[in-house]
One Martini backbone bead per residue (centre of mass of N, CA, C, O) as a GRO file, in nm:
protein
   82
    1UNK     BB    1   0.286   2.022   1.005
    2UNK     BB    2   0.572   1.983   0.851
    3UNK     BB    3   0.727   1.815   0.617
    4UNK     BB    4   0.963   1.599   0.563
    5UNK     BB    5   1.249   1.537   0.398
    6UNK     BB    6   1.209   1.318   0.152
    7UNK     BB    7   1.125   1.012   0.144
    8UNK     BB    8   0.782   0.850   0.153
    9UNK     BB    9   0.534   0.615   0.284
   10UNK     BB   10   0.213   0.569   0.121
   11UNK     BB   11  -0.140   0.535   0.168
   12UNK     BB   12  -0.456   0.494  -0.049
   13UNK     BB   13  -0.758   0.443   0.132
   14UNK     BB   14  -0.936   0.278   0.302
   15UNK     BB   15  -1.040   0.232   0.666
   16UNK     BB   16  -1.330   0.088   0.586
   17UNK     BB   17  -1.542  -0.216   0.509
   18UNK     BB   18  -1.750  -0.432   0.397
   19UNK     BB   19  -1.824  -0.755   0.428
   20UNK     BB   20  -1.695  -0.885   0.122
   21UNK     BB   21  -1.527  -0.633   0.015
   22UNK     BB   22  -1.354  -0.427  -0.178
   23UNK     BB   23  -1.044  -0.302  -0.190
   24UNK     BB   24  -0.829   0.022  -0.295
   25UNK     BB   25  -0.502   0.030  -0.285
   26UNK     BB   26  -0.217   0.328  -0.278
   27UNK     BB   27   0.062   0.427  -0.385
   28UNK     BB   28   0.170   0.760  -0.199
   29UNK     BB   29   0.434   0.793  -0.245
   30UNK     BB   30   0.759   1.021  -0.205
   31UNK     BB   31   0.885   1.011  -0.455
   32UNK     BB   32   0.769   0.799  -0.729
   33UNK     BB   33   1.028   0.769  -0.882
   34UNK     BB   34   1.209   0.657  -0.648
   35UNK     BB   35   1.065   0.383  -0.679
   36UNK     BB   36   1.148   0.054  -0.696
   37UNK     BB   37   0.993  -0.117  -0.433
   38UNK     BB   38   0.706  -0.337  -0.393
   39UNK     BB   39   0.550  -0.442  -0.071
   40UNK     BB   40   0.271  -0.611  -0.007
   41UNK     BB   41   0.005  -0.665   0.267
   42UNK     BB   42  -0.196  -0.894   0.470
   43UNK     BB   43  -0.427  -1.009   0.681
   44UNK     BB   44  -0.636  -1.253   0.803
   45UNK     BB   45  -0.729  -1.402   0.481
   46UNK     BB   46  -0.721  -1.184   0.295
   47UNK     BB   47  -0.799  -1.153  -0.089
   48UNK     BB   48  -0.622  -1.104  -0.339
   49UNK     BB   49  -0.585  -0.955  -0.634
   50UNK     BB   50  -0.497  -0.952  -0.928
   51UNK     BB   51  -0.231  -0.728  -1.047
   52UNK     BB   52  -0.038  -0.506  -1.240
   53UNK     BB   53  -0.015  -0.272  -1.082
   54UNK     BB   54   0.170  -0.217  -0.795
   55UNK     BB   55   0.057   0.041  -0.676
   56UNK     BB   56  -0.153  -0.148  -0.658
   57UNK     BB   57  -0.448  -0.290  -0.415
   58UNK     BB   58  -0.651  -0.575  -0.418
   59UNK     BB   59  -0.899  -0.647  -0.188
   60UNK     BB   60  -1.078  -0.907   0.028
   61UNK     BB   61  -1.300  -0.916   0.301
   62UNK     BB   62  -1.458  -1.202   0.404
   63UNK     BB   63  -1.486  -1.086   0.726
   64UNK     BB   64  -1.530  -0.967   1.027
   65UNK     BB   65  -1.269  -0.724   1.141
   66UNK     BB   66  -0.917  -0.711   1.141
   67UNK     BB   67  -0.694  -0.539   0.932
   68UNK     BB   68  -0.398  -0.525   0.757
   69UNK     BB   69  -0.199  -0.297   0.575
   70UNK     BB   70   0.079  -0.308   0.352
   71UNK     BB   71   0.391  -0.115   0.267
   72UNK     BB   72   0.697  -0.200   0.105
   73UNK     BB   73   0.970   0.068   0.034
   74UNK     BB   74   1.174   0.134  -0.207
   75UNK     BB   75   1.432   0.334  -0.238
   76UNK     BB   76   1.714   0.534  -0.333
   77UNK     BB   77   1.902   0.449  -0.099
   78UNK     BB   78   1.634   0.336   0.057
   79UNK     BB   79   1.399   0.248   0.340
   80UNK     BB   80   1.007   0.248   0.375
   81UNK     BB   81   0.735   0.192   0.626
   82UNK     BB   82   0.365   0.196   0.623
   0.00000   0.00000   0.00000
């Protein structure tokens, strides 16, 4: 299936990790030079690790369960969520 033209938000990272493990998620949005703002969120009491690079999001998952990591990206003249 061809990719639609224009900006697109995307996350690159692990789809599952062990309980207590830390995972890093990367903003894989394209084109990266059009990204103006990133807002990362995670559900369920997961612990975020302070990070200087807004394109990366480090999370520790304290227990067994399902967690949702999401990224809202603002591009020049529009917004996209993944």
